[in-house]
Coordinates of N, CA and C and ligand atoms in Angstrom, one line a residue:
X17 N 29.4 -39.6 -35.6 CA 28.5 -40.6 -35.0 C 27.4 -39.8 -34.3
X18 N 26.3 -40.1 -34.8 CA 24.8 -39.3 -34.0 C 24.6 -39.4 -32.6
X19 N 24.3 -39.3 -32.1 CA 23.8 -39.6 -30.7 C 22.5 -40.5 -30.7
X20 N 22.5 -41.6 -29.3 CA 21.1 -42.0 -29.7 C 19.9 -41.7 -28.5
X21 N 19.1 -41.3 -29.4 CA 18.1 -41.2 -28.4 C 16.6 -42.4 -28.2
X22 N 16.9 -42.9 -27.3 CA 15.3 -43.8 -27.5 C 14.3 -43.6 -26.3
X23 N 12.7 -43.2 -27.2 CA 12.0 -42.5 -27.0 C 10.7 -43.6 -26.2
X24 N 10.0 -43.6 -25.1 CA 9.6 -44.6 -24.5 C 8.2 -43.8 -24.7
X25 N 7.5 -44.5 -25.4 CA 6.0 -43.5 -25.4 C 5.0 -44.6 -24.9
X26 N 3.8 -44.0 -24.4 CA 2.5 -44.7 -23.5 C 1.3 -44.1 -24.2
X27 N 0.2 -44.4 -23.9 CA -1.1 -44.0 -24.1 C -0.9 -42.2 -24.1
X28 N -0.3 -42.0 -23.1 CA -0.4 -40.1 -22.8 C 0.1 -39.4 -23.9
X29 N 0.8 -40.0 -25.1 CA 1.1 -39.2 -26.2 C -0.2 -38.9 -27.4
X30 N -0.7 -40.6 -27.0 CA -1.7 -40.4 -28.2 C -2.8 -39.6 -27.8
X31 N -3.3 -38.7 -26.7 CA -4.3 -39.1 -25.5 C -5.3 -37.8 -26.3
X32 N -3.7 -36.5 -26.8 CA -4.5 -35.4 -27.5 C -4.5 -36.0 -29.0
X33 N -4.4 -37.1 -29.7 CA -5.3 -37.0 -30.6 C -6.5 -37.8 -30.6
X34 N -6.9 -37.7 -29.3 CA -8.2 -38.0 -29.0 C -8.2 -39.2 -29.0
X35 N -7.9 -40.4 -28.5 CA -7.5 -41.5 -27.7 C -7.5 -41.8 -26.8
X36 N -8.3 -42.5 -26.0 CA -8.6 -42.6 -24.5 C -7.1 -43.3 -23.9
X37 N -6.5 -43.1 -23.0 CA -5.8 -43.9 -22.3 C -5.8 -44.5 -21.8
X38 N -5.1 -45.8 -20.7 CA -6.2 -47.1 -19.9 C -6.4 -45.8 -18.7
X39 N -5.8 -45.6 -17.7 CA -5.8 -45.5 -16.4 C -6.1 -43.8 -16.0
X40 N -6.3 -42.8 -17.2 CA -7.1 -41.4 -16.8 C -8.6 -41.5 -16.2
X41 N -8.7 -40.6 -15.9 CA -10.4 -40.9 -15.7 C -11.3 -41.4 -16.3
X42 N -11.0 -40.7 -17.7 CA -12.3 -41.1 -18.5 C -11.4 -42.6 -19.7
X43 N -10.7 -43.1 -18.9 CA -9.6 -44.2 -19.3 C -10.3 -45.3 -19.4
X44 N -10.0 -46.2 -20.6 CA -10.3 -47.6 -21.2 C -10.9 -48.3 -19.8
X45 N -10.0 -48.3 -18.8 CA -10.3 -49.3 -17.9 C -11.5 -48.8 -17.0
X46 N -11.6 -47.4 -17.1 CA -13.3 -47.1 -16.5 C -14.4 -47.8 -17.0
X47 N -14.0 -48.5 -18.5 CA -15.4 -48.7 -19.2 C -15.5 -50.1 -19.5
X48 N -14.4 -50.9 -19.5 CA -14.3 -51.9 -19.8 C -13.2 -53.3 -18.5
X49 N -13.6 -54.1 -18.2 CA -12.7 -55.1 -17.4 C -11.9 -55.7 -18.2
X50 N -10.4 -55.5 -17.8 CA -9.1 -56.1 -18.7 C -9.7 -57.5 -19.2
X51 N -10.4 -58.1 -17.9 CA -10.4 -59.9 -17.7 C -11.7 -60.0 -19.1
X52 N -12.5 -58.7 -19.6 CA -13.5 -59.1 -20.4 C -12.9 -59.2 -21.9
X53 N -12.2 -58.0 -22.1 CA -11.8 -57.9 -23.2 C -10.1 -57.7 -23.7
X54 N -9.0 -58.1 -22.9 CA -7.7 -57.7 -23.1 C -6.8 -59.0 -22.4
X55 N -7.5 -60.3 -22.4 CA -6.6 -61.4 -21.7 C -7.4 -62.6 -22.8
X56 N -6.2 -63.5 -23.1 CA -6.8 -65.2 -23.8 C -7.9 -65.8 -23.3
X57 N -8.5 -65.8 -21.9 CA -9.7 -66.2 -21.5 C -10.1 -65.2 -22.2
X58 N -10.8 -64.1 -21.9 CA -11.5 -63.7 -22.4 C -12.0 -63.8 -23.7
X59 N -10.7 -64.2 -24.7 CA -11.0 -64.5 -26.2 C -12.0 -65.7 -26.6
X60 N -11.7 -66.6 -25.3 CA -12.0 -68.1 -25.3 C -13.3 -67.7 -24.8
X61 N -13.7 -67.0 -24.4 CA -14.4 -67.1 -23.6 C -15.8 -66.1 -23.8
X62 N -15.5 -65.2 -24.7 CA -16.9 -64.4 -25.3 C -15.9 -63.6 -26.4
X63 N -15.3 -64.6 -28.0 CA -14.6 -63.9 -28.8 C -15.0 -62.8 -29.4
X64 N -16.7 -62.4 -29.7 CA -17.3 -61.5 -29.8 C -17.3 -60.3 -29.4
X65 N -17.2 -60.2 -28.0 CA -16.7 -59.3 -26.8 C -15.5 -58.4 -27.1
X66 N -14.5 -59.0 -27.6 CA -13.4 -58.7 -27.9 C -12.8 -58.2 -28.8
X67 N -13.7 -59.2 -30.0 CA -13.2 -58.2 -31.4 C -14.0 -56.9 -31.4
X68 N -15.1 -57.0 -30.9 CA -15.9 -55.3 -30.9 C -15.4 -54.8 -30.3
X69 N -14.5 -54.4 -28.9 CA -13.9 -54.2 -27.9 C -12.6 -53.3 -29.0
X70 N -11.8 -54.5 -29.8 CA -10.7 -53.6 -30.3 C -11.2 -53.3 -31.6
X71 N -12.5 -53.6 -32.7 CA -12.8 -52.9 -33.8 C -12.8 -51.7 -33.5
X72 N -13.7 -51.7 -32.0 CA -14.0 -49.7 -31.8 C -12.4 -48.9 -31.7
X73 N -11.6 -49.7 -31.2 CA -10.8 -48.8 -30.9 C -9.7 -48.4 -32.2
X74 N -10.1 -49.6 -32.9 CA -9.1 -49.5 -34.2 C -10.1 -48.9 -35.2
X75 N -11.1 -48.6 -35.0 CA -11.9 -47.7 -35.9 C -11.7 -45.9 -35.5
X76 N -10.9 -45.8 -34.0 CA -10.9 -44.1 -33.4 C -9.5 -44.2 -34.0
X77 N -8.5 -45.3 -33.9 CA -7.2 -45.1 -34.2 C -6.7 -44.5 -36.1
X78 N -8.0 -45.6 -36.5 CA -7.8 -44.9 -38.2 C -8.7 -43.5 -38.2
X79 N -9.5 -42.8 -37.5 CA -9.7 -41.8 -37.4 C -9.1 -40.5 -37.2
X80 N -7.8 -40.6 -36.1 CA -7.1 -40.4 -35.2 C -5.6 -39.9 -36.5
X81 N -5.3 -38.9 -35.6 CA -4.2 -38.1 -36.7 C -3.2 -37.8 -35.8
X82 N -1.7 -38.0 -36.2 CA -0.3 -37.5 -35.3 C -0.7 -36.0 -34.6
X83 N -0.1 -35.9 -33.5 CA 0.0 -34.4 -32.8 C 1.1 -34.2 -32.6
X84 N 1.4 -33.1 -32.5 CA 2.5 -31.9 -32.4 C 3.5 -32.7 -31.9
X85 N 2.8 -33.2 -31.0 CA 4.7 -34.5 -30.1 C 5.2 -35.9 -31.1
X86 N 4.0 -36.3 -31.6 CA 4.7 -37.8 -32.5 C 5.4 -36.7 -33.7
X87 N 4.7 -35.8 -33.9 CA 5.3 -34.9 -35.5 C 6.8 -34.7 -35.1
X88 N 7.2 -33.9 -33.9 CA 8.1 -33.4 -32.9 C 9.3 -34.7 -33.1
X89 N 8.8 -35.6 -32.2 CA 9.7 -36.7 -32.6 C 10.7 -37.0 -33.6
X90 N 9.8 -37.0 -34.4 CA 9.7 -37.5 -36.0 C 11.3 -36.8 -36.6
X91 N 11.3 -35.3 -35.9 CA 11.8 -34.3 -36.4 C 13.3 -34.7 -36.2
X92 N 13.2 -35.2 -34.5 CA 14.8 -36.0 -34.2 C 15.7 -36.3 -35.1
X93 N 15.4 -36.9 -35.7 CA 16.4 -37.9 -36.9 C 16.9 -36.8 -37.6
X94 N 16.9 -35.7 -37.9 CA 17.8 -34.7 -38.4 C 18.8 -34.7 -38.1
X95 N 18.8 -34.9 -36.5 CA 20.4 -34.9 -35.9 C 20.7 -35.9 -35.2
X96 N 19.9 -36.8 -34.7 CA 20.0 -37.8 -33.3 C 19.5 -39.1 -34.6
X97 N 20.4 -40.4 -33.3 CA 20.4 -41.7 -34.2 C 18.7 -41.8 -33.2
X98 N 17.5 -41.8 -33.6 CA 16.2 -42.5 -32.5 C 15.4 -43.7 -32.8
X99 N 15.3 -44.2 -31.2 CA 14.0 -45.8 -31.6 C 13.4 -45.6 -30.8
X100 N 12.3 -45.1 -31.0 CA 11.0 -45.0 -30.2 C 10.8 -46.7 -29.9
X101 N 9.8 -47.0 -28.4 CA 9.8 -48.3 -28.1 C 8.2 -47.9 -27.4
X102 N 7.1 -48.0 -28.0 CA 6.4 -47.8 -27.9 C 4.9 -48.7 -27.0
X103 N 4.3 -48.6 -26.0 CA 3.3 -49.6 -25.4 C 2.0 -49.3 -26.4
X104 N 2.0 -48.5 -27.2 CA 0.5 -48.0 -27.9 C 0.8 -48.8 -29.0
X105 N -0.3 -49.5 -29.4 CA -0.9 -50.4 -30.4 C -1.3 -49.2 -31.5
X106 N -1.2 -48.3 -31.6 CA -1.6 -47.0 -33.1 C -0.2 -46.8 -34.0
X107 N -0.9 -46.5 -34.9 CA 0.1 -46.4 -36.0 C 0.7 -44.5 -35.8
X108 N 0.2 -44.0 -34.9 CA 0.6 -42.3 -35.1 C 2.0 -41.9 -35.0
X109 N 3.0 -42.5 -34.8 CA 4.5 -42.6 -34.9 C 4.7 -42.6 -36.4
X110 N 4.0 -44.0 -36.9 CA 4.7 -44.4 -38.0 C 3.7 -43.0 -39.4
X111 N 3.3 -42.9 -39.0 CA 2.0 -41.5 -39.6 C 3.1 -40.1 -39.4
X112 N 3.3 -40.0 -38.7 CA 4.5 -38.4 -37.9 C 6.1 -38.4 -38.7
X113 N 5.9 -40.0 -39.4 CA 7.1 -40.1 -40.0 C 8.5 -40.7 -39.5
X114 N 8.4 -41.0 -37.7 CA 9.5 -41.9 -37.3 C 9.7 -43.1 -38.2
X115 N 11.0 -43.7 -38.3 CA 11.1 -44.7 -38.8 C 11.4 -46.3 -37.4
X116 N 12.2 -45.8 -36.7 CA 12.5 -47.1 -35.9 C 11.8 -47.5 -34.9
X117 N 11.0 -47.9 -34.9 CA 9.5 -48.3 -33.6 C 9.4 -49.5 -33.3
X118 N 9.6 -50.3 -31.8 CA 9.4 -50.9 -31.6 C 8.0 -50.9 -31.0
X119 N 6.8 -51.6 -31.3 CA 5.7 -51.7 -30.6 C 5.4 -53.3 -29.5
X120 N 6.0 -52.9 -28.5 CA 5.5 -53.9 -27.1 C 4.5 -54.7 -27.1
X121 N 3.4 -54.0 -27.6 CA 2.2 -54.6 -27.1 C 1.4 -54.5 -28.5
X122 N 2.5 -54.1 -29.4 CA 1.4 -55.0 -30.7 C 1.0 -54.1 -31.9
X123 N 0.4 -54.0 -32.9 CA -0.6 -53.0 -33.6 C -1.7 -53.4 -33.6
X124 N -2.7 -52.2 -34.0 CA -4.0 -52.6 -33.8 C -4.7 -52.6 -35.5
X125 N -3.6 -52.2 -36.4 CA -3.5 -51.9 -37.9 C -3.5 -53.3 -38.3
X126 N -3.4 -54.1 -37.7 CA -3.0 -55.6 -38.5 C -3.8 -56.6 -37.1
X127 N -4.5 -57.8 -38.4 CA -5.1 -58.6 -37.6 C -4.0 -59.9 -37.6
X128 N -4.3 -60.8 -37.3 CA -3.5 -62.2 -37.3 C -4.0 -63.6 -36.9
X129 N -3.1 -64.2 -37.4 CA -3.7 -65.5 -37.7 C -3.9 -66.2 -35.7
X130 N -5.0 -66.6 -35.4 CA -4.7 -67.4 -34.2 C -3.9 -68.9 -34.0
X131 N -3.2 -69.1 -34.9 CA -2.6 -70.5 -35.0 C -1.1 -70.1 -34.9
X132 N -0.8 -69.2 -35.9 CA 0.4 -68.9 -36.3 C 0.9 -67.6 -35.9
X133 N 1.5 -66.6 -34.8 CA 1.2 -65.6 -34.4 C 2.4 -64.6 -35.5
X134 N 3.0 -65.3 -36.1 CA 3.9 -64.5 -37.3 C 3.0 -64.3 -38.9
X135 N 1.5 -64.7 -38.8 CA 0.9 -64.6 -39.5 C 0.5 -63.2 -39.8
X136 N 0.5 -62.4 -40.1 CA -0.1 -60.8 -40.0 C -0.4 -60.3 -41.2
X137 N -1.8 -59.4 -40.6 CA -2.8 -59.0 -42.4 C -2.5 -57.6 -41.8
X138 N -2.3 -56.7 -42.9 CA -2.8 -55.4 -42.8 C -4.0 -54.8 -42.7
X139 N -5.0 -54.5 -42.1 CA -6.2 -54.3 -42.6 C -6.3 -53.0 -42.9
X140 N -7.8 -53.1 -43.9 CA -7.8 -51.5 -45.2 C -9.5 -50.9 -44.0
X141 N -9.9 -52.0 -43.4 CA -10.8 -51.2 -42.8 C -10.8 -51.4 -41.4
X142 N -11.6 -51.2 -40.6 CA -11.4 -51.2 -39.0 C -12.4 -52.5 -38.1
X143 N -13.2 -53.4 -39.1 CA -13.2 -54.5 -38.5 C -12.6 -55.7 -38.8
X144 N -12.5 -56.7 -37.9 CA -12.0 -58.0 -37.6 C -13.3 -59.2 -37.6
X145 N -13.7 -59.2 -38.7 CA -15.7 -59.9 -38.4 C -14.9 -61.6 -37.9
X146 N -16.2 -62.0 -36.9 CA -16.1 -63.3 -36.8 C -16.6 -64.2 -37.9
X147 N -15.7 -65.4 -38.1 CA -15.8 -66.0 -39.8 C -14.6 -66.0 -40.7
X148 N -13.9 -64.4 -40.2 CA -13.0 -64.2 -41.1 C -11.6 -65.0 -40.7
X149 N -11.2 -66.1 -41.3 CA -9.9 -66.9 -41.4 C -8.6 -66.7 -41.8
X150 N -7.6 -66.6 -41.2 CA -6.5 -66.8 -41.6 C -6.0 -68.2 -43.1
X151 N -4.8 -67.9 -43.8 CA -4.8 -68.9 -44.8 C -4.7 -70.5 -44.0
X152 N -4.4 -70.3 -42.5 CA -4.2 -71.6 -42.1 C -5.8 -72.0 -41.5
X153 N -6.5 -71.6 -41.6 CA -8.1 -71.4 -41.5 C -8.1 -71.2 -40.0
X154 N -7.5 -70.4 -39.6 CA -8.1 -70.0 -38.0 C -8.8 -68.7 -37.6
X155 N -9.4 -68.6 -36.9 CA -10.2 -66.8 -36.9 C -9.0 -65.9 -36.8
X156 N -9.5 -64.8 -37.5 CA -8.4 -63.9 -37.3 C -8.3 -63.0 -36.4
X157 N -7.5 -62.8 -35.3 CA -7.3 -61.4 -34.0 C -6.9 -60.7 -34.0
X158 N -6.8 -59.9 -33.1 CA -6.2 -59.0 -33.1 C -4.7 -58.5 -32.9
X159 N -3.5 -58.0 -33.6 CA -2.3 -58.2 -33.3 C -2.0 -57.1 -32.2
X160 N -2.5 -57.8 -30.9 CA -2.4 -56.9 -29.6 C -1.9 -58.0 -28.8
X161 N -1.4 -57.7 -28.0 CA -0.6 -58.3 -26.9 C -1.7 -58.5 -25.7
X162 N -2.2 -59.5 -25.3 CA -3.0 -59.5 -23.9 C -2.7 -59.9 -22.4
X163 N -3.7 -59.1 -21.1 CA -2.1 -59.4 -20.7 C -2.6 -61.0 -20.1
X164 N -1.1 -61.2 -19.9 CA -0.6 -62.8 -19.4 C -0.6 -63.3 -20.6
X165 N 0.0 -62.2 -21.9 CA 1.0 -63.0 -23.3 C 1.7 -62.5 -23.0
X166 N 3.1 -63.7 -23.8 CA 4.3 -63.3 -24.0 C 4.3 -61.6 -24.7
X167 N 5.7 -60.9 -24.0 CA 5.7 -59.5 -25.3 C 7.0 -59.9 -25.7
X168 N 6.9 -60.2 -27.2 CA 7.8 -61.0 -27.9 C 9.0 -60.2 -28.1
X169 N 8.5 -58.5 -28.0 CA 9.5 -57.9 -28.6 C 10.5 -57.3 -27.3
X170 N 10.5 -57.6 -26.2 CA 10.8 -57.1 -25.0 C 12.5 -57.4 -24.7
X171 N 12.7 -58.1 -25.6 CA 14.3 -59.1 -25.1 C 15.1 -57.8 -25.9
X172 N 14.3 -57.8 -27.6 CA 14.8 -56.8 -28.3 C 15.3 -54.9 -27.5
X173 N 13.8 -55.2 -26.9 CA 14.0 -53.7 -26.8 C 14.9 -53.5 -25.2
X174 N 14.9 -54.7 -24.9 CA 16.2 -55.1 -23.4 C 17.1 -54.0 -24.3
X175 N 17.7 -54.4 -24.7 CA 19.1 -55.0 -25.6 C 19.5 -53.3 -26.0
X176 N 18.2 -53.1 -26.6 CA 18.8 -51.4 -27.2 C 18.7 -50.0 -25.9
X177 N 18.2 -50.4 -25.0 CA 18.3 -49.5 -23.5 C 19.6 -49.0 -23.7
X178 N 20.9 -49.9 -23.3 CA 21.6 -49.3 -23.1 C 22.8 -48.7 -23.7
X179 N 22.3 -49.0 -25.2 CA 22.5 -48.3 -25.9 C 22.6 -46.6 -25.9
X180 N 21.5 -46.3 -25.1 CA 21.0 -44.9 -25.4 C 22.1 -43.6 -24.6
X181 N 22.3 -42.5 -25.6 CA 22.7 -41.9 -24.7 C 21.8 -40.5 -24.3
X182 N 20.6 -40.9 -24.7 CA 19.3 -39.8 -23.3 C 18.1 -40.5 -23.9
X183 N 17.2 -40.7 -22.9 CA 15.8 -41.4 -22.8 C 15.0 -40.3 -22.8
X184 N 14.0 -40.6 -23.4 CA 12.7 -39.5 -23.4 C 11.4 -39.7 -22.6
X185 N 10.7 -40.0 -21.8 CA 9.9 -41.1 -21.6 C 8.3 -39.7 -21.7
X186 N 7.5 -40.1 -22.4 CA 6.6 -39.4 -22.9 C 5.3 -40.4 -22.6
X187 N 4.1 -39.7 -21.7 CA 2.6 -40.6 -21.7 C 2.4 -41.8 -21.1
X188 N 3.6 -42.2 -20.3 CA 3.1 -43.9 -19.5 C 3.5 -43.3 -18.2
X189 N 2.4 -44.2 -17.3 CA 2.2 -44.3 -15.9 C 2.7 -45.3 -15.7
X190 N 4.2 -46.1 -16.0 CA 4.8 -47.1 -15.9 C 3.9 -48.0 -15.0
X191 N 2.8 -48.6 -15.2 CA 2.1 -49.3 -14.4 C 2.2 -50.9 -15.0
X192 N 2.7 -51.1 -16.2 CA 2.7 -52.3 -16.8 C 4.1 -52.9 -17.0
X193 N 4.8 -54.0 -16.5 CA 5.5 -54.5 -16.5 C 5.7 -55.9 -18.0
X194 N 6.4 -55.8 -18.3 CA 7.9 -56.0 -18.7 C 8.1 -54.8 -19.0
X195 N 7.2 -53.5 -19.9 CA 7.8 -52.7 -20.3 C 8.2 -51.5 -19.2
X196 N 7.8 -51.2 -18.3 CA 7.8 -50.1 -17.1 C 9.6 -50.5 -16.8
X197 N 9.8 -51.5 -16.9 CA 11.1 -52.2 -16.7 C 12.4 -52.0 -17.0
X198 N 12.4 -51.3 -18.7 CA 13.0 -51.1 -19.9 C 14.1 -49.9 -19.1
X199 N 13.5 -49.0 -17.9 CA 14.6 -47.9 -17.8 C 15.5 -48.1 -16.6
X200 N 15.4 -49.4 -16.3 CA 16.0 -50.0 -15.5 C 17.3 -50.3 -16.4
X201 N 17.4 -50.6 -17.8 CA 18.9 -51.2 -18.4 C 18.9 -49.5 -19.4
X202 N 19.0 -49.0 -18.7 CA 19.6 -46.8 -19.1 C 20.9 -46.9 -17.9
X203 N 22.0 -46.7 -18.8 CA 23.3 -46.4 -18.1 C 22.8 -45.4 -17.1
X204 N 23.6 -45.8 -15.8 CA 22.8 -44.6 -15.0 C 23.4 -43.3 -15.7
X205 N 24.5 -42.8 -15.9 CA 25.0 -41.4 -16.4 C 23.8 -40.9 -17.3
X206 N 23.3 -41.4 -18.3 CA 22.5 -41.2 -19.1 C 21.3 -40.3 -18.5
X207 N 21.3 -39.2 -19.3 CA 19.5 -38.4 -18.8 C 18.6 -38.4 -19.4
X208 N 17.5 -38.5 -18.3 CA 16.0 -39.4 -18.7 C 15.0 -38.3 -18.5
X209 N 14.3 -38.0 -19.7 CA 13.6 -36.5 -19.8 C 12.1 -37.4 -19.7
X210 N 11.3 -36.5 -18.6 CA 9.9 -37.2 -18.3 C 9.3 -36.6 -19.0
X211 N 8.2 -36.7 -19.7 CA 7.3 -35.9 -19.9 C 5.5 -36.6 -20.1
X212 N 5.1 -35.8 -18.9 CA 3.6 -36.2 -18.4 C 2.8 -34.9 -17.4
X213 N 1.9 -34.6 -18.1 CA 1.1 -34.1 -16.7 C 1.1 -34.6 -15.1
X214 N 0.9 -35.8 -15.4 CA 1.6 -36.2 -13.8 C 2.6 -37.6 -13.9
X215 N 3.6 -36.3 -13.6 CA 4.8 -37.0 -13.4 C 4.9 -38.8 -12.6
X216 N 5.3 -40.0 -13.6 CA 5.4 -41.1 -13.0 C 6.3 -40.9 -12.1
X217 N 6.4 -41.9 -10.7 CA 7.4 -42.3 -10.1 C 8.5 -43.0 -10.6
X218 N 9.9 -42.3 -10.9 CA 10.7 -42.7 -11.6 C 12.1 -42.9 -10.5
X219 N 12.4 -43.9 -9.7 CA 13.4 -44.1 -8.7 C 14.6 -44.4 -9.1
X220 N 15.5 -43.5 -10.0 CA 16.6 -44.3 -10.3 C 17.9 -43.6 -10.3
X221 N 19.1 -43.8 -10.4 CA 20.4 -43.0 -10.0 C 20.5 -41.8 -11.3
X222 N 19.7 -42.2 -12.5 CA 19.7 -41.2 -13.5 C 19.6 -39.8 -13.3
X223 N 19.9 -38.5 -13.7 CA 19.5 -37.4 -13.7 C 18.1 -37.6 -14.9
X224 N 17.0 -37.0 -13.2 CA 15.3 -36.8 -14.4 C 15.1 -35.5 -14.5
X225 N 14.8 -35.6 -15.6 CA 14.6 -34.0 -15.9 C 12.9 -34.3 -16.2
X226 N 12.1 -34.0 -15.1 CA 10.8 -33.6 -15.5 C 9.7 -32.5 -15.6
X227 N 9.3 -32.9 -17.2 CA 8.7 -31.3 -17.9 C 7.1 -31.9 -17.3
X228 N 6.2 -31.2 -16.1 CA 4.6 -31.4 -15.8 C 4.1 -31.0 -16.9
X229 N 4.1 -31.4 -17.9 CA 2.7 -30.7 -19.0 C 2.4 -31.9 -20.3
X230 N 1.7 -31.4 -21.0 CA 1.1 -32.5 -21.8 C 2.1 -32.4 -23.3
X231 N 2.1 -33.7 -23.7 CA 2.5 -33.9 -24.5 C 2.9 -33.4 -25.8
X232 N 1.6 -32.1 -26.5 CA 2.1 -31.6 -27.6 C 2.5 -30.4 -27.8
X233 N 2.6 -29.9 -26.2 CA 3.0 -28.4 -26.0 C 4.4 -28.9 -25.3
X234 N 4.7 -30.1 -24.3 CA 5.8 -30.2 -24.0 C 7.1 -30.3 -25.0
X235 N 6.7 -32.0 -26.1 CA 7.5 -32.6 -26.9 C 7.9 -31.7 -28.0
X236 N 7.2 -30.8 -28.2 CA 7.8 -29.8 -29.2 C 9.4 -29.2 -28.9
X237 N 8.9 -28.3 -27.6 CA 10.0 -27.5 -27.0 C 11.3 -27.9 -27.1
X238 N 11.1 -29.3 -26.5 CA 11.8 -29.7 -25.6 C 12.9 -30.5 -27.0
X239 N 12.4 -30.9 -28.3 CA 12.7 -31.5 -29.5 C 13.7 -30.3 -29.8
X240 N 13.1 -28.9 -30.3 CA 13.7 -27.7 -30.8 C 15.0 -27.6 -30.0
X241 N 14.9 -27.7 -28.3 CA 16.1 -27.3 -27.9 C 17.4 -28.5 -28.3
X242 N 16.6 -29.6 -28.3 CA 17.8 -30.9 -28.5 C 18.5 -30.8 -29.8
X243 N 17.6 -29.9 -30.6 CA 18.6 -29.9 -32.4 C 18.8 -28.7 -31.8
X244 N 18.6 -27.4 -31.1 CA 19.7 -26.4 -31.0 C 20.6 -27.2 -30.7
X245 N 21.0 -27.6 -29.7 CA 22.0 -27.9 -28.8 C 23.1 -28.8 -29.3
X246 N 22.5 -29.5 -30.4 CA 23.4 -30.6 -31.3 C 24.1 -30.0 -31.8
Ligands
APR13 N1 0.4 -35.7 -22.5 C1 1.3 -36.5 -21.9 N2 1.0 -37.5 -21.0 C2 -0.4 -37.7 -20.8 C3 -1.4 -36.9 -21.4 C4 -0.9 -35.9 -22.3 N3 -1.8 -35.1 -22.9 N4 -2.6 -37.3 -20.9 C5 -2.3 -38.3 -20.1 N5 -1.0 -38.5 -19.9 C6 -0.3 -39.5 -19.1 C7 -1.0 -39.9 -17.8 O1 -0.8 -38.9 -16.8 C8 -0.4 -41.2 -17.5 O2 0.8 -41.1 -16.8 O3 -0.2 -40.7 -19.8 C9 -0.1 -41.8 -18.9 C10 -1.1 -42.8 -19.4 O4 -1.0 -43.9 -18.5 P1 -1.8 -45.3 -18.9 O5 -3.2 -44.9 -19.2 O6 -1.5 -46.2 -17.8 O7 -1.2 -45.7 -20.3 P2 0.1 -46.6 -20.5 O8 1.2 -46.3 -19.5 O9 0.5 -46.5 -21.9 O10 -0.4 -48.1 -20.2 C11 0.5 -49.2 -20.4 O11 -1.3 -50.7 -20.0 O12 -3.4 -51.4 -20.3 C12 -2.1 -51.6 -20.7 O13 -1.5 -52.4 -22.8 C13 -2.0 -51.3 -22.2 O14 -0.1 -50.4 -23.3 C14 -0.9 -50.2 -22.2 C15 -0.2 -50.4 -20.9

């Protein structure tokens, strides 16, 4: 029986393949107001705003290529059972070759119907034009989570926490709740490997093992020694 590992990744993984993150300096939220472009009023309220808001960003994401840490990951499943549980809306997990991903907060690869939120289009290019309808004829959005929505997948990814027997947590500044939440249901025995340039505040009875450095020099290492050790 494999071991399982589930891997909690944030903005800070994708960050070196050139992806802004919300809350670094030169971070999403320096340039833009959540309330203008990343909440249901706001859709209601200047939908234009919004879909340019996430075309740009789903135009850097299909730009945008796996680094050393999503590849790193990827590698796990050699020897470990893994489910990454992801807050990033990019496809560079599923690109690196993981297979089990839960995404929290949504993809930015697929638009969706606003009537029907199980409606979901793949898209082949990186805009969302206003005009363009779902089959139930509603405009089509973005399949991102905004906040003050439901995160549908959150009960799910409850459920597999304590399953794990070591947590990885890679690139979040646990600043967003339901998911910041998730290492709250980690058996305490279980060890919980940080990895961030600046280490989040992590308050829990778990043994943290925190690596200060960035993501595609850390996740490597740190991968290699886990299939030694298996
Ligand atoms: N390697 C590893 N971690 C990094 C790197 C890097 N190269 N660069 C930055 N980081 C870390 C930062 O230090 C920070 O702890 O990544 C984290 C990024 O934090 P946030 O910008 O808050 O991103 P995240 O935690 O994913 O935000 C959660 O907030 O705005 C919402 O929905 C959005 O999913 C997002 C959620």
């Amino acid at each position: 029986m494999k071991k399982r590992i589930i891997i909690l990744t944030g903005a800070g993984i994708s960050a070196e393949s050139g992806l802004n993150t919300f809350r670094d300096a030169d971070g999403l939220w320096e340039g833009y107001n959540i309330e203008d472009v990343a909440t249901p009023e706001a859709w209601k309220r200047n939908p234009e705003l919004v879909q340019d808001f996430y075309n740009e960003r789903r135009k850097s994401v299909m730009a945008a290529k796996p680094n050393l840490a999503h590849l790193a990951l990827a590698k796990l499943d050699e020897k470990f059972e893994t489910l990454i549980i992801t807050q990033n809306i990019d496809d560079l997990h599923e690109r690196a070759g993981s297979k089990a991903i839960i995404h929290l907060h949504g993809e930015i690869i697929y638009s969706r119907s606003s009537k029907n939120s199980a409606l979901l289009y793949k898209m082949k290019n990186h805009e969302i034009k206003m005009g363009e309808f779902c089959e139930l004829g509603s405009q089509l959005r973005p399949h991102v989570v905004w906040f003050g929505e439901d995160v549908p997948l959150i009960t799910k990814a409850m459920h597999e926490m304590p399953k794990a027997d070591m947590v990885i947590l890679v690139g979040s500044s646990l600043a967003v709740y339901p998911a910041a939440g998730l290492l709250e249901y980690v058996r305490p025995e279980v060890p919980i490997y940080v990895v961030d340039p600046k280490i989040p505040n992590v308050n829990l009875p778990n043994k943290i093992i925190k690596i200060q450095e960035k993501a595609s020099k850390a996740v490597p290492i740190l991968v290699d020694k886990l299939l030694k050790d298996a």
